[in-house]
Coordinates of C-alpha atoms and ligand atoms in Angstrom, one line a residue:
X1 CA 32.6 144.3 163.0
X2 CA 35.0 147.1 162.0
X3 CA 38.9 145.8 160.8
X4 CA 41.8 148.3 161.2
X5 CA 45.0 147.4 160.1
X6 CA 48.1 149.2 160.3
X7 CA 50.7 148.3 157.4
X8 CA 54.3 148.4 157.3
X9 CA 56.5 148.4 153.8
X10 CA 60.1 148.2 154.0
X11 CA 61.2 145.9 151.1
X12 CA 63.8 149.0 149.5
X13 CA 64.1 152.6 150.4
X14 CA 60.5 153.5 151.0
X15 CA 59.9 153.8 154.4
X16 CA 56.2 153.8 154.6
X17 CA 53.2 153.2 157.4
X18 CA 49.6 153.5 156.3
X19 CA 46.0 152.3 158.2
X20 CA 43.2 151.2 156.6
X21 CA 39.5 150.2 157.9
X22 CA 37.3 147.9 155.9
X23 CA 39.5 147.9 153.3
X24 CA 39.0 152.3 153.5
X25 CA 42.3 154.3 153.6
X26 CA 42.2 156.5 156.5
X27 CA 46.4 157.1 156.1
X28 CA 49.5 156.5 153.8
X29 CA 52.6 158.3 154.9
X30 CA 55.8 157.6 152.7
X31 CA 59.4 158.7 154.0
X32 CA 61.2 158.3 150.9
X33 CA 65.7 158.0 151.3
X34 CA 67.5 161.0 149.1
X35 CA 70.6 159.4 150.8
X36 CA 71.2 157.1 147.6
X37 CA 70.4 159.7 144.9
X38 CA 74.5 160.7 145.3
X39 CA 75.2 156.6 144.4
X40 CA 72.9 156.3 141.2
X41 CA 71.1 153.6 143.1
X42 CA 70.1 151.9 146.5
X43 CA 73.1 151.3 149.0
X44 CA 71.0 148.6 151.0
X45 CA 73.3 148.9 154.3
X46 CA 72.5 152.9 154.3
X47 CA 68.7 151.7 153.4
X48 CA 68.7 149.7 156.8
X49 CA 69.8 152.3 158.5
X50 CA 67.5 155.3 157.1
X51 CA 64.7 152.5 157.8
X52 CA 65.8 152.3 161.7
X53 CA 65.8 156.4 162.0
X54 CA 62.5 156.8 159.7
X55 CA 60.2 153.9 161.3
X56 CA 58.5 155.2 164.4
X57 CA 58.3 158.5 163.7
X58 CA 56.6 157.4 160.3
X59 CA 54.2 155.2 161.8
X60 CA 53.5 157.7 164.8
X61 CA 52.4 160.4 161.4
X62 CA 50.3 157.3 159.9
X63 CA 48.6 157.2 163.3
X64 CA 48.1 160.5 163.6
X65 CA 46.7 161.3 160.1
X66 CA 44.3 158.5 160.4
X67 CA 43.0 160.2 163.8
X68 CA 42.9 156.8 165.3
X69 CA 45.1 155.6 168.5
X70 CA 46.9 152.7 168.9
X71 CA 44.4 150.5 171.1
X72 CA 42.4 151.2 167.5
X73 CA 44.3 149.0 165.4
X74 CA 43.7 144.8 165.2
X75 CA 46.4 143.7 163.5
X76 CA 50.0 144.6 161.8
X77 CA 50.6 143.4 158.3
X78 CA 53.7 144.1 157.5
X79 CA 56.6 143.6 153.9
X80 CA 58.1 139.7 154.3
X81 CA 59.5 139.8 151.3
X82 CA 61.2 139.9 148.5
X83 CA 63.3 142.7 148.9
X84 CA 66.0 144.0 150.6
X85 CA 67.4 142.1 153.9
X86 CA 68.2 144.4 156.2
X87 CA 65.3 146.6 155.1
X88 CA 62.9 144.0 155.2
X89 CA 64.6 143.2 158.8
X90 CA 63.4 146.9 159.8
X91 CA 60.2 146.5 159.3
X92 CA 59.3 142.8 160.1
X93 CA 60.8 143.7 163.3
X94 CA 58.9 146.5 164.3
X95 CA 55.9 144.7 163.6
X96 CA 56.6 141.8 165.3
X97 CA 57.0 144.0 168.5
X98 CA 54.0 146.4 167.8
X99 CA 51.7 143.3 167.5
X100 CA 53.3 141.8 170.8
X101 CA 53.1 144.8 173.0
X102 CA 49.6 145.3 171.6
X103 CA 48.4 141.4 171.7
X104 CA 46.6 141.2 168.3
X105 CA 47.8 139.4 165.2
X106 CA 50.7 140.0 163.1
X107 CA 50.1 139.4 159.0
X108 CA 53.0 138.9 156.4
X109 CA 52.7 139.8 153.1
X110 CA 54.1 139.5 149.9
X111 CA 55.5 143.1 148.4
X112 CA 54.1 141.3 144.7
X113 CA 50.8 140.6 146.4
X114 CA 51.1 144.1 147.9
X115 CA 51.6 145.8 144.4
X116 CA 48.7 144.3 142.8
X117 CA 46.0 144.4 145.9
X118 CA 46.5 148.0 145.7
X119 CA 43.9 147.5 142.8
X120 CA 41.3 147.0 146.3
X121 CA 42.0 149.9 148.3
X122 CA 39.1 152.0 148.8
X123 CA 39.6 155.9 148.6
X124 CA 36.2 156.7 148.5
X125 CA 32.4 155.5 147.5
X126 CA 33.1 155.6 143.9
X127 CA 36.5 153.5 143.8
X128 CA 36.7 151.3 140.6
X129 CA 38.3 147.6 141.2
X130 CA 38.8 145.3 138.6
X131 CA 36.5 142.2 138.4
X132 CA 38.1 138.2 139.0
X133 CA 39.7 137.0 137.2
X134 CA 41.6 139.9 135.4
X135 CA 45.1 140.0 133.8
X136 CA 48.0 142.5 135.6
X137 CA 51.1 143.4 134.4
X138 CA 53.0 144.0 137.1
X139 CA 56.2 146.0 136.9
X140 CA 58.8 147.0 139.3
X141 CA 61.8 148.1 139.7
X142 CA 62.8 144.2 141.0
X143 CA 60.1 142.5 138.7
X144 CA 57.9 142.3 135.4
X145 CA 55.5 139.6 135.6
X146 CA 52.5 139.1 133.9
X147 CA 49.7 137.4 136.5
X148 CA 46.4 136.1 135.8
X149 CA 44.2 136.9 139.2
X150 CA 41.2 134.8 140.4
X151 CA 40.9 136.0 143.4
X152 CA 42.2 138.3 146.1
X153 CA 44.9 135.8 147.2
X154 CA 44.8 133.5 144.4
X155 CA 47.1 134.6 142.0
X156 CA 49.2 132.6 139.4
X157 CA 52.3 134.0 137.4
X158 CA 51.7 132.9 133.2
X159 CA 54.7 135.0 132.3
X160 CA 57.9 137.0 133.6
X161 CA 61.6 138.1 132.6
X162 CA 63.8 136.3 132.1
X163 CA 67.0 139.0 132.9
X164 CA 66.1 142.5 133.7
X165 CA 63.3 144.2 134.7
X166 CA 61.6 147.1 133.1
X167 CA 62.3 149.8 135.9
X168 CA 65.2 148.1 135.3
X169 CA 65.4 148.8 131.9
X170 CA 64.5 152.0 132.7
X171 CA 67.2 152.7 135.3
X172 CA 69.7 151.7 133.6
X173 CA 69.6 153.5 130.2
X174 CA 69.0 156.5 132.2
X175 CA 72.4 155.8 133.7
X176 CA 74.2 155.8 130.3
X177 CA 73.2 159.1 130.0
X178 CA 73.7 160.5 133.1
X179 CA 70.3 160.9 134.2
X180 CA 69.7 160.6 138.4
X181 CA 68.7 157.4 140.1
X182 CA 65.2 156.3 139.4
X183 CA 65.8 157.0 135.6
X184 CA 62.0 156.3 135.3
X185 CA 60.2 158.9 136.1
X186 CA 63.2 161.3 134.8
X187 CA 62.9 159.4 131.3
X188 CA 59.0 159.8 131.6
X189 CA 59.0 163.7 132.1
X190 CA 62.0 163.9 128.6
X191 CA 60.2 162.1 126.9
X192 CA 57.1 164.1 126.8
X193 CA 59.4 166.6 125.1
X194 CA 60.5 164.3 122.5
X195 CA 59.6 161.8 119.2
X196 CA 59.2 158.3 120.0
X197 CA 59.4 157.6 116.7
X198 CA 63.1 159.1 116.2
X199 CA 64.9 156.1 116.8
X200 CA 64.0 152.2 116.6
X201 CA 65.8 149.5 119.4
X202 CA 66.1 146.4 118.1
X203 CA 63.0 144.3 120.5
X204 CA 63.3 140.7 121.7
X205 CA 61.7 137.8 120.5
X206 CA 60.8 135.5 123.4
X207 CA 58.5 132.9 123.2
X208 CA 55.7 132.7 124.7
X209 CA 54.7 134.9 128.2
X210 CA 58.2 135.8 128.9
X211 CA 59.9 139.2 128.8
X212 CA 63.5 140.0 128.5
X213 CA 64.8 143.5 128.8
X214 CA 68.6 143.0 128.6
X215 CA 69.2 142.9 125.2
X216 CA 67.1 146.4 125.0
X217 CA 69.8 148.0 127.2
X218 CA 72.8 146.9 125.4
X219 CA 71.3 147.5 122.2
X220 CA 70.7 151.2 123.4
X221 CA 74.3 151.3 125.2
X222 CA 75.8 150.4 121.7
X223 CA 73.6 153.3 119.7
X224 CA 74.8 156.1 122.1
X225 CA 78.5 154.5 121.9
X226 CA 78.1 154.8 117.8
X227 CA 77.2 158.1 117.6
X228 CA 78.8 159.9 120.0
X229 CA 82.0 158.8 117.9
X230 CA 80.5 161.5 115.6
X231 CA 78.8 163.7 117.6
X232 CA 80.8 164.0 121.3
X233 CA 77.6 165.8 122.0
X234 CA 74.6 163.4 120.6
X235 CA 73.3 162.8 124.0
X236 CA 72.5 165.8 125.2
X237 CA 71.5 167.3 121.8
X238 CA 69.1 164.3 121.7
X239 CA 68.0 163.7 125.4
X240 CA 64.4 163.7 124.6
X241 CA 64.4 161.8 121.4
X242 CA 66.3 159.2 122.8
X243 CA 63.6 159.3 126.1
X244 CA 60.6 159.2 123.6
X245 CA 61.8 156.5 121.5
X246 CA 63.5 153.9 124.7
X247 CA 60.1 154.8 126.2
X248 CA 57.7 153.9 123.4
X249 CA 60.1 150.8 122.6
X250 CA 59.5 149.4 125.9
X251 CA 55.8 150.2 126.5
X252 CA 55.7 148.3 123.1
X253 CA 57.4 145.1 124.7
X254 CA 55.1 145.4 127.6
X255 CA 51.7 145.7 125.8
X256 CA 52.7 143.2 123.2
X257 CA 52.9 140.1 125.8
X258 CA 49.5 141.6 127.8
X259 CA 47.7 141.4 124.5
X260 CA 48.5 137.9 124.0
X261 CA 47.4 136.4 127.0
X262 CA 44.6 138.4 127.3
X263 CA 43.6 137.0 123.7
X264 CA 44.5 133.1 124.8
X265 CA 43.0 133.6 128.2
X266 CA 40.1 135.5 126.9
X267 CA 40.4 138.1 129.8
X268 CA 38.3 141.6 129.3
X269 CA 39.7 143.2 133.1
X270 CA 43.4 144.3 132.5
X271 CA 45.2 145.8 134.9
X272 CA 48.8 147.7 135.7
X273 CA 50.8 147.9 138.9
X274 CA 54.2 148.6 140.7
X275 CA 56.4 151.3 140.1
X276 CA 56.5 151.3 136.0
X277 CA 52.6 151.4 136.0
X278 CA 53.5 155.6 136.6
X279 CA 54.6 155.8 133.4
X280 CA 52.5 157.9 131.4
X281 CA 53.6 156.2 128.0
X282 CA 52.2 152.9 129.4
X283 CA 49.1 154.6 131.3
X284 CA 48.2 156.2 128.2
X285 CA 49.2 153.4 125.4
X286 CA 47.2 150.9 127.8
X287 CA 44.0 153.2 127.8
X288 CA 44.1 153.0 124.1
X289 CA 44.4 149.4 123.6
X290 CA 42.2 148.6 126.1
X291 CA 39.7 151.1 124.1
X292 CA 40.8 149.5 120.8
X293 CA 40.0 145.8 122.0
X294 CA 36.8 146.4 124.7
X295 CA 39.1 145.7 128.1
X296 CA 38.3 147.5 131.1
X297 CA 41.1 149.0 132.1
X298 CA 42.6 149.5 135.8
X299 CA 45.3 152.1 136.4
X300 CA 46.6 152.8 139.6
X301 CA 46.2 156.4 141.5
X302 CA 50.0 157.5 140.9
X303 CA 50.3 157.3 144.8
X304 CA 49.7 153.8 144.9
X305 CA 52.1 152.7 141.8
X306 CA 55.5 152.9 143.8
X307 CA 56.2 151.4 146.9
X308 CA 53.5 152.0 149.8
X309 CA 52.4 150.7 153.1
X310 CA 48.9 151.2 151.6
X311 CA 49.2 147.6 149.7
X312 CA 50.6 146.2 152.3
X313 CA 47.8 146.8 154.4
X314 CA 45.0 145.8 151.9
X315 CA 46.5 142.7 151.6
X316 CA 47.0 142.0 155.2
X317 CA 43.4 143.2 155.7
X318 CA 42.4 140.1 152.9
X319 CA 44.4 138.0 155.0
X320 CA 43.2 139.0 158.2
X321 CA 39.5 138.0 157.2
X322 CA 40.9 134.9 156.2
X323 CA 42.7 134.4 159.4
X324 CA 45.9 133.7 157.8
X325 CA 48.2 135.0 160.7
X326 CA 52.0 134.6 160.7
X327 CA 54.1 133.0 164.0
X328 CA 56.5 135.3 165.6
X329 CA 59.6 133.3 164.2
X330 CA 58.8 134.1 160.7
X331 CA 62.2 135.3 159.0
X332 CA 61.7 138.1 156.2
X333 CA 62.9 136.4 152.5
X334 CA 64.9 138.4 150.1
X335 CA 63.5 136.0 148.1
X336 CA 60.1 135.0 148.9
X337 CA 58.0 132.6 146.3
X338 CA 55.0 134.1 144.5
Ligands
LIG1 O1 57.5 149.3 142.7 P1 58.7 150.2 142.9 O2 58.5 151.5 143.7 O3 59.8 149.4 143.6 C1 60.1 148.1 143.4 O4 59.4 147.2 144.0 O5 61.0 147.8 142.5 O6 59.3 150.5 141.5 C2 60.4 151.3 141.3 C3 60.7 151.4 139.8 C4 62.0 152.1 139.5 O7 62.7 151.3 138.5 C5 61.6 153.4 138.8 O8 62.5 153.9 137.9 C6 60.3 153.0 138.2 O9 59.7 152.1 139.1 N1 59.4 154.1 137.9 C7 59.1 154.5 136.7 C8 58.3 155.7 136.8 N2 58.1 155.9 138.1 C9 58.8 154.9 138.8 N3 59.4 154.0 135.4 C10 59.0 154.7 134.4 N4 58.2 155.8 134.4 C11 57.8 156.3 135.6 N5 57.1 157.4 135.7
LIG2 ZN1 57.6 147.5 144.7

């Protein structure tokens, strides 16, 4: 028996609708919000609001590109959380009333889940998936956790940070220098232009699994502070130095904890997800080590790396073979446990 499922992701300023059948993509339309760009980050009440105008004419496009019709579709999985509330709101609620007027089954999903599931999707015959258990590094704009994977909803967190995240990280250094909301990707592209060895930020030393990425931006606040005092200019004159080397410093960080518990754990898959797994410092440092120290190595398609309905609806299509369905009175969670 065939499975279509239509899934809905909400969580931030992504509006975004996708079907897939039998765990196949047939559709994954993204509506992405340049309303926050003029802020230098996400203004969640204008988010809601983008959400509400982008939501049905986004899933009517996800529909349409997958050539299927409503009547096609056997359940809704849709973003419960974490996330934004009144983005979350958005899309729980539209999916609570698509899967009422339509009588099938309504999934929830955790975004996390969602990130690292997108490992599953199937593009076409020869799509790669990483074998259970393997190790993912997951890392977000919202989250840097380090999860060891048994199975397709068995998942454990072994290690996370404890401030920041590293799109945090990320976002916020760019900021110092003036560089538009997402820094990320506008750090990635500099820094392809510049020496990662030009400059050295001071790393943390946390024990154990844990990340922490705070320190990192204060430490780079304070190095632009010192020497523009002698140079009014140093940050543009140095833009992709500075790119290169915050880039390399924290693909360092990153790589540092996933060998470790891939040494303890004696884990061979590795994988990367979420919006930092784009990067092409980390995409390229983790082929090498992975090389280096016989891992197979899983790296997202760059489409499914930031936030998509895709994920969303692999994982409710896991769910949905287990039956796990969700009651109607489910709230979304800004916070929702792993
Ligand atoms: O997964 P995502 O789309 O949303 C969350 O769930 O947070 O991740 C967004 C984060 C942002 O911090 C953004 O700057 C970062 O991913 N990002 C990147 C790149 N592309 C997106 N960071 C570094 N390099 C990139 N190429
Ligand atoms: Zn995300």
């Amino acid at each position: 028996m065939s499975v279509t499922i239509l899934g809905i992701e909400s969580s931030c300023d992504d509006t975004s609708a996708s079907v897939i059948r039998d765990g196949y993509l047939l559709s994954n339309l993204i509506s992405n919000q340049d309303v926050h760009k003029a802020y230098g980050g996400v203004v969640p009440e204008l988010a809601s609001r983008a959400h509400q105008a982008n939501i049905i004419p986004v899933v009517d496009k996800a529909l349409k590109d997958a050539g299927i019709s409503k009547d096609e579709i056997d359940a809704v999985a849709f973003t419960r959380g974490p996330g934004l509330l009144g983005s979350l709101l958005v899309g729980a609620s539209f999916a609570k009333g698509f899967a009422l007027a339509r009588k099938i089954p309504l999934v929830e999903v955790n975004h996390l889940y969602g990130h690292i599931l997108a490992h599953f999707i199937k593009v076409d015959e020869g799509s790669k998936h990483p074998a259970f258990p393997f190790l993912c590094l997951l890392v977000s704009g919202g989250h840097t956790q380090l999860v060891v994977v048994r199975d397709y909803l068995e998942m454990e967190i072994v290690g996370q940070t404890i401030d920041d995240a590293a799109g945090e990280a990320f976002d916020k250094c760019a900021k110092v220098m003036d560089l538009p909301y997402p820094g990320g990707p506008v750090i990635d592209k500099l820094a392809a232009q510049g020496n990662p060895n030009a400059f050295t930020f001071a790393k943390p030393r946390i024990a154990g699994y844990d990340y922490s990425f705070s320190g990192l931006k204060t430490s780079f606040l304070y190095f632009l502070r010192d020497n523009i005092q002698s140079d009014p200019h140093f940050i543009e004159n140095s833009k992709a130095d500075l790119c290169a080397s915050l880039q390399q410093t924290i693909v360092d960080i990153l790589l540092s904890k996933v060998q470790t518990v891939a040494k303890d754990m004696g884990i061979k898959e590795v994988a990367i997800a979420g919006g930092v797994s784009a990067n092409s410092g980390l995409r390229s440092a983790l082929t090498a080590l992975g090389q280096k120290k016989g891992w197979n190595v899983y790296i997202p398609a760059f489409k499914f790396t930031t936030d998509n309905a895709a994920m969303i609806a692999i994982t409710g299509y896991y769910k949905y073979l287990r039956g796990e369905f969700a009651s109607h009175d489910l709230p979304p969670l800004a916070r929702m446990p792993f």
